[in-house]
mmCIF file of C-alpha atoms and ligand atoms in Angstrom:
data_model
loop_
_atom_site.group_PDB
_atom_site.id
_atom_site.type_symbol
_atom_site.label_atom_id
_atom_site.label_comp_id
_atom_site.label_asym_id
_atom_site.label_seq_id
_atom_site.Cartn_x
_atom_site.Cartn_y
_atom_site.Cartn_z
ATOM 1 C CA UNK A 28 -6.845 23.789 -4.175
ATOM 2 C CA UNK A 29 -4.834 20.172 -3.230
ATOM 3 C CA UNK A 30 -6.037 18.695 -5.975
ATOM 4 C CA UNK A 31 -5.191 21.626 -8.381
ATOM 5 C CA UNK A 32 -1.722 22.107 -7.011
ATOM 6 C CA UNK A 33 -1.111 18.481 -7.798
ATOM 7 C CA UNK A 34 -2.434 18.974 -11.237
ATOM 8 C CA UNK A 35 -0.143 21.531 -12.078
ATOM 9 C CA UNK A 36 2.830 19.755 -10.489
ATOM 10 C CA UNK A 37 2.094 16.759 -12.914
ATOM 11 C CA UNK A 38 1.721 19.052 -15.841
ATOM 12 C CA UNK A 39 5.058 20.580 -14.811
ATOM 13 C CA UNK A 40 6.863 17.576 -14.559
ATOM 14 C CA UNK A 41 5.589 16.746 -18.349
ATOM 15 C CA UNK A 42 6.722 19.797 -19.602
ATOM 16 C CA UNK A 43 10.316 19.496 -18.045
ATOM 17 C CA UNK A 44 10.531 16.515 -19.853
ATOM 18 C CA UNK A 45 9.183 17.937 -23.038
ATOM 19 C CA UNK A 46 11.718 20.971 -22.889
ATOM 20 C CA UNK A 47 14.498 18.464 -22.016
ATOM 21 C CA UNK A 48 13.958 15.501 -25.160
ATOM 22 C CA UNK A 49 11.766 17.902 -27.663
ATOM 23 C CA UNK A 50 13.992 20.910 -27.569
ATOM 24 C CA UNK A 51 17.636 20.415 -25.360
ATOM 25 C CA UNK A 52 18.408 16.412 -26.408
ATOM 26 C CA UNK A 53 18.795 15.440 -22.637
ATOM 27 C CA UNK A 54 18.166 11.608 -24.048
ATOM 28 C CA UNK A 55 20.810 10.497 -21.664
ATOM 29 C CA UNK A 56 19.873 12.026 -18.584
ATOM 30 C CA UNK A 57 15.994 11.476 -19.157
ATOM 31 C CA UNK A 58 16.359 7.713 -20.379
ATOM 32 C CA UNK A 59 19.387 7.069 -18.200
ATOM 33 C CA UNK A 60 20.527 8.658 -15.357
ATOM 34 C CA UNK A 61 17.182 9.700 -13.923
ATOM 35 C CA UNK A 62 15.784 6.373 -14.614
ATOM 36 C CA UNK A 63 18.976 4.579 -12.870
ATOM 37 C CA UNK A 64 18.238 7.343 -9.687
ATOM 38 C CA UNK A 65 15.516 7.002 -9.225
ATOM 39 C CA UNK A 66 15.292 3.302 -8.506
ATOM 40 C CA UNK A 67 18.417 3.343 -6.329
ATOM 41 C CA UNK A 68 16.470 6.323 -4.568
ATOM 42 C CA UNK A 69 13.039 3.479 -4.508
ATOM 43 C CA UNK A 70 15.183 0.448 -3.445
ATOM 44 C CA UNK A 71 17.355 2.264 -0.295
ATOM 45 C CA UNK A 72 14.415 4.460 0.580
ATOM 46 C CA UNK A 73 11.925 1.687 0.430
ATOM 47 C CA UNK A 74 14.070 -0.807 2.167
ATOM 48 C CA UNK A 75 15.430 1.895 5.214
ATOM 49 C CA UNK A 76 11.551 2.484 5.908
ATOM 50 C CA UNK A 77 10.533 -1.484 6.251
ATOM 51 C CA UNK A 78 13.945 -1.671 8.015
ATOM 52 C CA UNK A 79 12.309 1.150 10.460
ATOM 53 C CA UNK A 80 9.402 -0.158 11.233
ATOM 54 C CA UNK A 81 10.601 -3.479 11.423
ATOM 55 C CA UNK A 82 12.627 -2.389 14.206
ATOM 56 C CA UNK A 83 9.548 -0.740 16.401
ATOM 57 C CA UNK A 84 8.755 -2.554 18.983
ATOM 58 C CA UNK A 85 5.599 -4.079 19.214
ATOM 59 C CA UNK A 86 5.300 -5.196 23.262
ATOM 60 C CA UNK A 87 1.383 -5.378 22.868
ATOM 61 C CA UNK A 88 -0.464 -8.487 21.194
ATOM 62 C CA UNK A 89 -2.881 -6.009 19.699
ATOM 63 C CA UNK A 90 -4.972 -7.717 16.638
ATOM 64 C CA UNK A 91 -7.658 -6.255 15.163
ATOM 65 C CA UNK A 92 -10.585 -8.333 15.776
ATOM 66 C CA UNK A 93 -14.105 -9.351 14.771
ATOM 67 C CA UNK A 94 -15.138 -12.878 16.369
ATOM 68 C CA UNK A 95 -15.056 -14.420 18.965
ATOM 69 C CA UNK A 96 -11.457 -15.428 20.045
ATOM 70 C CA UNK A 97 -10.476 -18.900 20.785
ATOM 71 C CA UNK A 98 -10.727 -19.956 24.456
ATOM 72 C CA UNK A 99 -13.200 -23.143 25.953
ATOM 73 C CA UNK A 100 -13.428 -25.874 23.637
ATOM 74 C CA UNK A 101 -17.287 -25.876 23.763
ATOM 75 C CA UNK A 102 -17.421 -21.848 22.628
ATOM 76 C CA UNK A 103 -17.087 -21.824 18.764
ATOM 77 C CA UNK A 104 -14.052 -19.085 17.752
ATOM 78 C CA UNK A 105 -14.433 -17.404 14.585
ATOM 79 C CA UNK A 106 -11.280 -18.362 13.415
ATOM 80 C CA UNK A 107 -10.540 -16.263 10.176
ATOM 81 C CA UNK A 108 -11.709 -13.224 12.147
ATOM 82 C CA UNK A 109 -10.078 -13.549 15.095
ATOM 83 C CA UNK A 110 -7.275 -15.873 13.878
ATOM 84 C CA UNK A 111 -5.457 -17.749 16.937
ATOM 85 C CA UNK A 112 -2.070 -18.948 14.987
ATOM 86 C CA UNK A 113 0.140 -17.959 12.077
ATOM 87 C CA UNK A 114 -2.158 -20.281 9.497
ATOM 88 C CA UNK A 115 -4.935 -18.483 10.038
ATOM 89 C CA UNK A 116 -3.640 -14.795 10.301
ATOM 90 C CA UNK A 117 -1.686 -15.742 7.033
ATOM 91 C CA UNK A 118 -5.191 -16.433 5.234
ATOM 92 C CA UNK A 119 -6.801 -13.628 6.866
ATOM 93 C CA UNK A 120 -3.787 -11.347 5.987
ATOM 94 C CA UNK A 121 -3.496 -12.579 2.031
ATOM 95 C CA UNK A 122 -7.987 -12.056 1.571
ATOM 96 C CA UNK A 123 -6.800 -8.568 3.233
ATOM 97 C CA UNK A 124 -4.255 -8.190 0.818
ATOM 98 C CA UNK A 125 -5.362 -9.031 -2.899
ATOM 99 C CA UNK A 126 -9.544 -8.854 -2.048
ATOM 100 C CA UNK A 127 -9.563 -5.743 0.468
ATOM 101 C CA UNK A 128 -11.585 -7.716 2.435
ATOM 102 C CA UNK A 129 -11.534 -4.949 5.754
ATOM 103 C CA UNK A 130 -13.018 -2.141 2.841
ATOM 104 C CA UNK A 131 -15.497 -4.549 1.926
ATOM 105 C CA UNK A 132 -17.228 -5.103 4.820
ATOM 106 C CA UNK A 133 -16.662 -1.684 6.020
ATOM 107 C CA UNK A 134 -19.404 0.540 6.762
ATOM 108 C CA UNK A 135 -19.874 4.551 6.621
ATOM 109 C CA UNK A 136 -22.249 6.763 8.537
ATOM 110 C CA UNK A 137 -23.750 9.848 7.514
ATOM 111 C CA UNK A 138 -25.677 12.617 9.351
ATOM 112 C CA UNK A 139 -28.580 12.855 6.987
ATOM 113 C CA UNK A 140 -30.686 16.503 7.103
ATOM 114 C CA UNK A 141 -33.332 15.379 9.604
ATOM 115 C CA UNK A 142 -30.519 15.117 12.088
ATOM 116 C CA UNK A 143 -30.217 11.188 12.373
ATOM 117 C CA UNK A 144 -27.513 9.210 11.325
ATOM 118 C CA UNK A 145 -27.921 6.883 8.339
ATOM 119 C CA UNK A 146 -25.236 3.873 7.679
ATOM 120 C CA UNK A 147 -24.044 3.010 4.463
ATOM 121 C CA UNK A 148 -21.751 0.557 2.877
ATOM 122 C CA UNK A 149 -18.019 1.094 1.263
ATOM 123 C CA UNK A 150 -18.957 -1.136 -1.739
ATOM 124 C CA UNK A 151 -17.952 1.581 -5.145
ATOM 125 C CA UNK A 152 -14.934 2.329 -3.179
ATOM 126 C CA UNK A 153 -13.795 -1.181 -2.558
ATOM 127 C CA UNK A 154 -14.905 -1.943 -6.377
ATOM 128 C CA UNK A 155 -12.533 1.176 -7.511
ATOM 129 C CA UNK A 156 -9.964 0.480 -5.028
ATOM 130 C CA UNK A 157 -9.816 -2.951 -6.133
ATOM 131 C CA UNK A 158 -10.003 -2.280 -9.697
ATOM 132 C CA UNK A 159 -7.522 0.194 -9.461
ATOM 133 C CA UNK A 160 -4.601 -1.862 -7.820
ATOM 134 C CA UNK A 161 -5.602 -5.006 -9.503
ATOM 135 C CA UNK A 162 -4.827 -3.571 -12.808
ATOM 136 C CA UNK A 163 -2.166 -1.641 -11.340
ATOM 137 C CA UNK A 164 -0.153 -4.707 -10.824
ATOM 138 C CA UNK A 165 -0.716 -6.715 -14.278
ATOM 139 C CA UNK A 166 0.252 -3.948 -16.106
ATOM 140 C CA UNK A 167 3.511 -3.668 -14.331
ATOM 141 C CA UNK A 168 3.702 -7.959 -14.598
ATOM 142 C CA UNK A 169 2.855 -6.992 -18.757
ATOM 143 C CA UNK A 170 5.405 -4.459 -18.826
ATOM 144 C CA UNK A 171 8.398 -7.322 -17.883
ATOM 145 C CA UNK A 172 8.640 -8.217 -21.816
ATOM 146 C CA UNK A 173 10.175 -5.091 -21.626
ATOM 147 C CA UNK A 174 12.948 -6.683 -19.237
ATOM 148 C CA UNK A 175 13.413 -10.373 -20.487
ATOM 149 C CA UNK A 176 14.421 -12.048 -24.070
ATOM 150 C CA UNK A 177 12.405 -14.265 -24.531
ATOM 151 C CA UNK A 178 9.773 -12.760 -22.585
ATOM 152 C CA UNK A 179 8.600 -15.306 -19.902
ATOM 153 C CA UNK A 180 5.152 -17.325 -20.229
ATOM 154 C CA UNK A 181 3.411 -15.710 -17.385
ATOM 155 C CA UNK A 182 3.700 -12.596 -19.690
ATOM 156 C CA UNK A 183 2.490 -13.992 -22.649
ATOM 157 C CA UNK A 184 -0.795 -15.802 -20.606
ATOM 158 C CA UNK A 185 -1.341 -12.054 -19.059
ATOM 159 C CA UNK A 186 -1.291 -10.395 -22.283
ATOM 160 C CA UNK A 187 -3.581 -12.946 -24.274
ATOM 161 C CA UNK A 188 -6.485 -12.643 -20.858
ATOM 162 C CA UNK A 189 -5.747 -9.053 -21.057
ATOM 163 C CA UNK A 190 -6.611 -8.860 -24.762
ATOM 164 C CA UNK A 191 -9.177 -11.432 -24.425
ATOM 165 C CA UNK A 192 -11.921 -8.846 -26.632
ATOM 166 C CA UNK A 193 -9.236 -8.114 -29.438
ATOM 167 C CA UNK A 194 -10.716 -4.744 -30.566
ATOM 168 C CA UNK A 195 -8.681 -4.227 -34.200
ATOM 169 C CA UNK A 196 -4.612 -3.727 -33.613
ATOM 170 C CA UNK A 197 -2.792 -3.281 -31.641
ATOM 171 C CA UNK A 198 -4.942 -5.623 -29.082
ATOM 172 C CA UNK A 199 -6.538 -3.313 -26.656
ATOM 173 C CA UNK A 200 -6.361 -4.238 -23.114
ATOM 174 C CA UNK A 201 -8.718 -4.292 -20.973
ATOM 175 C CA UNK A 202 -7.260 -3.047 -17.706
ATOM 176 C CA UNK A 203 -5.608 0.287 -19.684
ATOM 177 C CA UNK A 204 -9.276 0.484 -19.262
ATOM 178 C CA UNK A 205 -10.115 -0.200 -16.433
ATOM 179 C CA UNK A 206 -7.160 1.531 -14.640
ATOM 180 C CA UNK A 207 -7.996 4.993 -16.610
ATOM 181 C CA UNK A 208 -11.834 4.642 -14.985
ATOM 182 C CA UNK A 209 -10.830 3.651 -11.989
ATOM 183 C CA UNK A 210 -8.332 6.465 -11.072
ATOM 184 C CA UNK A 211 -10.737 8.633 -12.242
ATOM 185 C CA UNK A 212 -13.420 7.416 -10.122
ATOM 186 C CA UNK A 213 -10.963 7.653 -6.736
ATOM 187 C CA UNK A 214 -9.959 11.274 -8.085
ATOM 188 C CA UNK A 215 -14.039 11.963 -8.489
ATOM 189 C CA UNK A 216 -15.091 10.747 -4.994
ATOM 190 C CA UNK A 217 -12.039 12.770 -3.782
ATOM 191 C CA UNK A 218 -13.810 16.151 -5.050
ATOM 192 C CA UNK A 219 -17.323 15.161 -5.242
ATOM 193 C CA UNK A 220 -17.772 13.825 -1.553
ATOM 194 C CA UNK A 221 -17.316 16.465 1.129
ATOM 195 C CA UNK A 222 -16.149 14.323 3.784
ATOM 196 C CA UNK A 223 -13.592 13.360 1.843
ATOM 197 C CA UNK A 224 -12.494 16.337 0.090
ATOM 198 C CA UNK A 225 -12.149 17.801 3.601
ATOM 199 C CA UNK A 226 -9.264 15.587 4.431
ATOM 200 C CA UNK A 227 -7.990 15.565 0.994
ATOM 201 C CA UNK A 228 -4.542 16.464 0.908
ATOM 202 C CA UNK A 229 -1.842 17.548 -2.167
ATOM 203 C CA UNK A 230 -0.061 13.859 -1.063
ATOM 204 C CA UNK A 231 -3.342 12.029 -2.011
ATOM 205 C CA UNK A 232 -3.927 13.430 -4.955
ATOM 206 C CA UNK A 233 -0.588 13.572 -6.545
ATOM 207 C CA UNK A 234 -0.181 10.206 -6.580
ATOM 208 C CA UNK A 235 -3.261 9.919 -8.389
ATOM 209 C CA UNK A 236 -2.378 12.354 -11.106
ATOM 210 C CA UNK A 237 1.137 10.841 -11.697
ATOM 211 C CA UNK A 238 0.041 7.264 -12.142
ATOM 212 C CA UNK A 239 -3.130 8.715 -13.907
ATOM 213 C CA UNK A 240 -0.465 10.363 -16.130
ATOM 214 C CA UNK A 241 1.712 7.135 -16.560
ATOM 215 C CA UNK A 242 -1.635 5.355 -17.817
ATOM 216 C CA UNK A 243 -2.616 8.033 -20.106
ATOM 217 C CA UNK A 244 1.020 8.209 -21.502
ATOM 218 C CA UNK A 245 1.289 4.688 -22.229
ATOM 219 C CA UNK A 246 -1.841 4.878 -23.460
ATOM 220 C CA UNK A 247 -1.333 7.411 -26.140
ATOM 221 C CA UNK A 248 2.086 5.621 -26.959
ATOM 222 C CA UNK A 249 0.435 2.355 -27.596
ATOM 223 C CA UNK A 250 -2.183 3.256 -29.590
ATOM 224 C CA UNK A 251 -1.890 6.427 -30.837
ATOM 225 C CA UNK A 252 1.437 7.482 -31.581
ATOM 226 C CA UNK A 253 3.317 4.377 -31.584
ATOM 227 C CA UNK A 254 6.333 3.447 -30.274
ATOM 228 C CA UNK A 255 9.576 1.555 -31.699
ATOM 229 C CA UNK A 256 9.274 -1.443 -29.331
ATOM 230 C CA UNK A 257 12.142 -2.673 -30.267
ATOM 231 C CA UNK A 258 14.292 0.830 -29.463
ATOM 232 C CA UNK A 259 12.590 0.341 -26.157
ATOM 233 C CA UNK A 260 13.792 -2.687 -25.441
ATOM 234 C CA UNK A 261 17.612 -1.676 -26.649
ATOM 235 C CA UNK A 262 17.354 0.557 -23.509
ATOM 236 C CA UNK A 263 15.795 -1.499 -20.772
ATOM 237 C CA UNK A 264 17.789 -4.386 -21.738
ATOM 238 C CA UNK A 265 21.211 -2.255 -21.290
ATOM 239 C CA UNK A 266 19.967 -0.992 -18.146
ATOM 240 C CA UNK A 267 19.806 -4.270 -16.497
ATOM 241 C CA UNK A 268 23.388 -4.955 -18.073
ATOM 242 C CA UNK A 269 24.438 -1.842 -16.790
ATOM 243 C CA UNK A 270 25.449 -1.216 -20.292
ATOM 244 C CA UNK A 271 22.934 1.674 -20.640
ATOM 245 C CA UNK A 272 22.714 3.335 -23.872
ATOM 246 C CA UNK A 273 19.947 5.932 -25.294
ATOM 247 C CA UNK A 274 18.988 5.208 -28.758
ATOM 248 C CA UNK A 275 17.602 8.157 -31.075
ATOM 249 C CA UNK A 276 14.114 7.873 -32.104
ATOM 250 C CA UNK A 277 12.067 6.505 -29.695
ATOM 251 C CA UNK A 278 9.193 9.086 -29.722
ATOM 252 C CA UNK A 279 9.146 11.944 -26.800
ATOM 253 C CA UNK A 280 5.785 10.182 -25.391
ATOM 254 C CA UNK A 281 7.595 7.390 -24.450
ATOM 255 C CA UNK A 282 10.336 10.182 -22.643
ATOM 256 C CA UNK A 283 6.953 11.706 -20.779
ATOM 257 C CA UNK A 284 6.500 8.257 -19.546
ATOM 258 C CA UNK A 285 9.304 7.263 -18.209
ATOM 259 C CA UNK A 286 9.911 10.630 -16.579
ATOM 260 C CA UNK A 287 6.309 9.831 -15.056
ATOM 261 C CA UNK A 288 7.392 6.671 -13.970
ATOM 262 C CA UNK A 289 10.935 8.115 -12.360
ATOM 263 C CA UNK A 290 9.072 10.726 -10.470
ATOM 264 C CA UNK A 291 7.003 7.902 -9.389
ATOM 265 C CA UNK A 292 9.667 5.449 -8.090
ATOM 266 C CA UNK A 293 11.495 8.203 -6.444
ATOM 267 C CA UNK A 294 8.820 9.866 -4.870
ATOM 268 C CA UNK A 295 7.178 6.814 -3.126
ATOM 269 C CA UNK A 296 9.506 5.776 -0.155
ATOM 270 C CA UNK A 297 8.613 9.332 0.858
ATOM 271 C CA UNK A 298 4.659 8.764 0.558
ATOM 272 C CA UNK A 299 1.489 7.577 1.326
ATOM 273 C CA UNK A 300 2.471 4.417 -1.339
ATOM 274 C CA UNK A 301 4.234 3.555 1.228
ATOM 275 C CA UNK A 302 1.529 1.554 2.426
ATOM 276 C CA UNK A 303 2.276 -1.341 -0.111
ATOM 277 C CA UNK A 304 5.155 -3.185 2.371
ATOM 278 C CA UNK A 305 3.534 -0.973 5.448
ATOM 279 C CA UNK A 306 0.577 -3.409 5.028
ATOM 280 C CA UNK A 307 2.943 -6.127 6.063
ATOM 281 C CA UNK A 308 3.955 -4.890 9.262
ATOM 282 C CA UNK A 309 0.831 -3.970 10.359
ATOM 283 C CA UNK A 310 0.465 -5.386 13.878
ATOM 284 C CA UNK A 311 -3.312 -5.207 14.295
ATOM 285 C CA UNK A 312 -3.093 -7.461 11.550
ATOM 286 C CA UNK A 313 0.009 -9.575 11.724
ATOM 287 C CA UNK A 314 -0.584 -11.186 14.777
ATOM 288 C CA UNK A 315 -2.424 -13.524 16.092
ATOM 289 C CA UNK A 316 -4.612 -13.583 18.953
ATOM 290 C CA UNK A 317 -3.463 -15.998 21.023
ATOM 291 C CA UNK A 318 -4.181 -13.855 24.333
ATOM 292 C CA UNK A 319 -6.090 -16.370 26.224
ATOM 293 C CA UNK A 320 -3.731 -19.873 25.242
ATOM 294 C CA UNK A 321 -0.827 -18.005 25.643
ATOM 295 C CA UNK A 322 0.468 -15.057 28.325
ATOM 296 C CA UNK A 323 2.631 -12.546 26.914
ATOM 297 C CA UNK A 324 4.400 -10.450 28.975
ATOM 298 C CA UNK A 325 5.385 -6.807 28.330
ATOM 299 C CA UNK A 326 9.036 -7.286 27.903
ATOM 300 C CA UNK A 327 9.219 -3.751 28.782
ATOM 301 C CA UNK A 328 8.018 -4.344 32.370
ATOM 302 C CA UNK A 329 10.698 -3.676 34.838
ATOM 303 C CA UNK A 330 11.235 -5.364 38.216
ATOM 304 C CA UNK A 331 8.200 -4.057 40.328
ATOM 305 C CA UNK A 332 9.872 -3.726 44.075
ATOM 306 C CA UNK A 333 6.613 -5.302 46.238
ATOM 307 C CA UNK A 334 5.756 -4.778 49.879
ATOM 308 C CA UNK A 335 3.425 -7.923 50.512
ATOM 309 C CA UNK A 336 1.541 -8.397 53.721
ATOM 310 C CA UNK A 337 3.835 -10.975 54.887
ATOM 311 C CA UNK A 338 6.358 -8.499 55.059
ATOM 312 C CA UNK A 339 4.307 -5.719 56.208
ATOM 313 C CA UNK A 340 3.411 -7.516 59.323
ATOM 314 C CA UNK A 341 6.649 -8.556 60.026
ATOM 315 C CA UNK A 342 7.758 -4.851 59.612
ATOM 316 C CA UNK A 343 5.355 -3.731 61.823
ATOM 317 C CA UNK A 344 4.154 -6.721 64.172
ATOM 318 C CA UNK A 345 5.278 -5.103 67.527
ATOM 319 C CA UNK A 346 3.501 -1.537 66.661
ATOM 320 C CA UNK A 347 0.220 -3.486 65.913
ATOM 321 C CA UNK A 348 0.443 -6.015 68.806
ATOM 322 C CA UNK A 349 0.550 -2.988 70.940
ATOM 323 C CA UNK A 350 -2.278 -1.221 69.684
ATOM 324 C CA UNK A 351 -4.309 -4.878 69.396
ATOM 325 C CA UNK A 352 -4.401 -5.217 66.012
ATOM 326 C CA UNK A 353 -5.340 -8.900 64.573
ATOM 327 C CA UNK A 354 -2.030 -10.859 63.075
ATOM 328 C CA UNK A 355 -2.128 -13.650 61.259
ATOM 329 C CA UNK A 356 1.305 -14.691 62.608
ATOM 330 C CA UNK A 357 1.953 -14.124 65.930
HETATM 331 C C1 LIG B 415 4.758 2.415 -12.630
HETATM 332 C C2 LIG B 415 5.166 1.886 -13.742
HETATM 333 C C3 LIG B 415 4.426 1.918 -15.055
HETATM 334 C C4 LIG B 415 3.094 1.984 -15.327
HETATM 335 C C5 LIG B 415 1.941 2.070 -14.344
HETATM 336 C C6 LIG B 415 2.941 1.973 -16.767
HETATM 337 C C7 LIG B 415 1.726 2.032 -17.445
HETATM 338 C C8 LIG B 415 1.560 1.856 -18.803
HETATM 339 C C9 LIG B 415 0.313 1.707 -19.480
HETATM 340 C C10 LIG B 415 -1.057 1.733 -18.823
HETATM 341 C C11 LIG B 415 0.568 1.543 -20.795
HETATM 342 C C12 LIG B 415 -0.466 1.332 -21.910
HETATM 343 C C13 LIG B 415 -0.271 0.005 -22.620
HETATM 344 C C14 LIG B 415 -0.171 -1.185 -21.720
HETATM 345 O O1 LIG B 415 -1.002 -1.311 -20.802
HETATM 346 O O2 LIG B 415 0.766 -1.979 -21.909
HETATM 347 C C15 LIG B 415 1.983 1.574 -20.959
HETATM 348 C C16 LIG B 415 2.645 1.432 -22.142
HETATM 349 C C17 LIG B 415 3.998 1.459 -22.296
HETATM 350 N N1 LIG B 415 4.935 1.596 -21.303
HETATM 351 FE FE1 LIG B 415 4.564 1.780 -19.352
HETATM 352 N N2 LIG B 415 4.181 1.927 -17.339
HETATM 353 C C18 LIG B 415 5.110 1.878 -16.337
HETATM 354 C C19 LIG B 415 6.483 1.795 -16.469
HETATM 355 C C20 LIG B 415 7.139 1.744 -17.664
HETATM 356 C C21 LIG B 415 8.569 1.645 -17.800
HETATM 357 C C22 LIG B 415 9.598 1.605 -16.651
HETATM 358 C C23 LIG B 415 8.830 1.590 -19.114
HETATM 359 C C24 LIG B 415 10.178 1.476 -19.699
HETATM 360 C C25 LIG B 415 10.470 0.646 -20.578
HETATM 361 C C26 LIG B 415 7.549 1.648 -19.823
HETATM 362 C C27 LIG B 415 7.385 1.588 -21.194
HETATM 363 C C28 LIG B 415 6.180 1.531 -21.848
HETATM 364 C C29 LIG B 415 6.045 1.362 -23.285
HETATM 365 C C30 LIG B 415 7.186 1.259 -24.297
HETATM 366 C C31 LIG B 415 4.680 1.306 -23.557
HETATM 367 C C32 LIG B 415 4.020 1.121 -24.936
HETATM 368 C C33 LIG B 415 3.743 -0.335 -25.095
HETATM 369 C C34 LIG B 415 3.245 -0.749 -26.458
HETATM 370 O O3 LIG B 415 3.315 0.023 -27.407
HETATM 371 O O4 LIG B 415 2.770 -1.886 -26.506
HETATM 372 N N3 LIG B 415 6.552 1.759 -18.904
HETATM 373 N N4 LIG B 415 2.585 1.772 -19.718
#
């Protein structure tokens, strides 16, 4: 039911943008102010929650480890896996990062009919996780010659990799590819496992659907029904001069899109996407475990009043004498 709900949510959102270009004319409310909300709404939103959780406080050295930690010269430390200083948690941190390295080594268990329990590896889901945000991000990086005259090199040296197997024109890239397969392979496992359908909610797979939506969009619009580039780049670049304006004629698939992409920006400081600066201030893996070279104390810890034996003799030294009870000072 989650995942249908978010299906019909996306399909919604596509035909409110339909209605509003194909039969109203909203062109400057679709291609302007929506677009222009919704990344204030990304920037404050995203930036108040890193602010947040910036701010928690963290009084516990707690990495997340798997080696042995650094102590005794003479015991070898496993020093990517239990990193003991900021060079080494950075490493460990950036393989985290762009290689998923904690869902490749991960392992799953499964209670198999005979009753005993059978461990498995996470290796399809790393592959399609991987995949997935890989692409993710060089199709945003592609989508700056939408932003920049001339359009930078780093562009140009994506989009000639990306279109290494020129199939016919316009170039087809690989990763529109690869990003349609692999959202469709997270959305499959979703359904298809149990486990995981079980704890499935509408937040994980609407997410799914919109940027599966955003792909299939562009998709269409690149190589189906075309686009006037050129239109498109009258708008973007009078966005970023806050000079907006919404030329006629740009196709409603590119309108879909963008509306996509709007509902996307907006709709992320409040969700799960969250997790792209969360990842950051992740303690269990931002610090490093220094527990035995160093001693950190809770800086919560308050003054604990202490009675020592010292004292409690002196308190009591005539009371014991009496009843002949050893001292230690007489
Ligand atoms: C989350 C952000 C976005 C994603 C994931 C995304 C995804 C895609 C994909 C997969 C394509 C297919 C062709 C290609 O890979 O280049 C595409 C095409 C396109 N997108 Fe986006 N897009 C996003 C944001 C935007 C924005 C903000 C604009 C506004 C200018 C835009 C405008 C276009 C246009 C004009 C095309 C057609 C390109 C062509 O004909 O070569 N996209 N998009």
């Amino acid at each position: 039911m989650n995942a249908l709900y978010a299906l019909f949510v996306v399909i919604l959102l596509l035909l409110v943008a339909w209605i509003g270009i194909g039969t109203v004319n909203l062109h400057i409310l679709f291609g302007i102010v929506l677009p222009y909300l919704a990344f204030a709404i990304f920037v404050l939103g995203f930036f108040y929650r890193i602010i947040k959780w910036a701010g928690s406080p963290v009084p516990f050295r707690i990495p997340a480890t798997c080696g042995q930690q650094k102590s005794l010269p003479w015991i070898k430390n496993s020093k990517l896996d239990n990193p003991h200083n900021a060079f080494w948690t950075i490493i460990r941190m950036a393989l985290e990062i762009l290689t998923f390295r904690s869902l490749f080594r991960s392992t799953r268990a499964e209670l198999r009919d005979d009753q005993r329990i059978a461990y498995g590896d996470t290796k399809w889901l790393w592959a399609g996780a991987l995949a997935f945000h890989w692409t993710f991000l060089i199709i945003i990086l592609r989508h700056y010659r939408f932003f920049a005259e001339p359009v930078p090199g780093f562009v140009l040296f994506l989009q000639n990799i990306d279109g290494l197997f020129q199939v016919g024109l316009p170039v087809v890239y690989i990763t529109d590819a690869v990003i349609v397969l692999a959202a469709t392979y997270l959305f499959i496992r979703r359904v298809f496992i149990p486990q995981v359908r079980y704890i499935s909610l509408f937040a994980d797979y609407f997410p799914l659907f919109l940027i599966g939506g955003i792909a299939v969009t562009g998709i269409l619009m690149r190589y189906f029904t075309k686009v006037d580039v050129s239109a498109v780049k009258e708008l973007t670049l009078g966005w970023i001069n806050f000079n907006p304006v919404a030329p006629e004629g740009i196709g409603i698939m590119f309108y879909l899109h963008l509306f996509l992409v709007s509902v996307l920006f907006a709709y992320f400081p409040f969700s799960k996407l969250m997790h792209m600066g969360g990842i950051f201030l992740s303690p269990a893996r931002n610090l490093a475990n220094n527990n035995r070279a160093r001693r950190h104390v809770n800086p919560w810890n308050y003054d604990v009043k202490t009675h020592t034996y010292e004292e409690y003799e002196d308190e009591f030294r005539d009371v014991m004498k009496e009843a002949g009870m050893p001292l230690e000072k007489e």
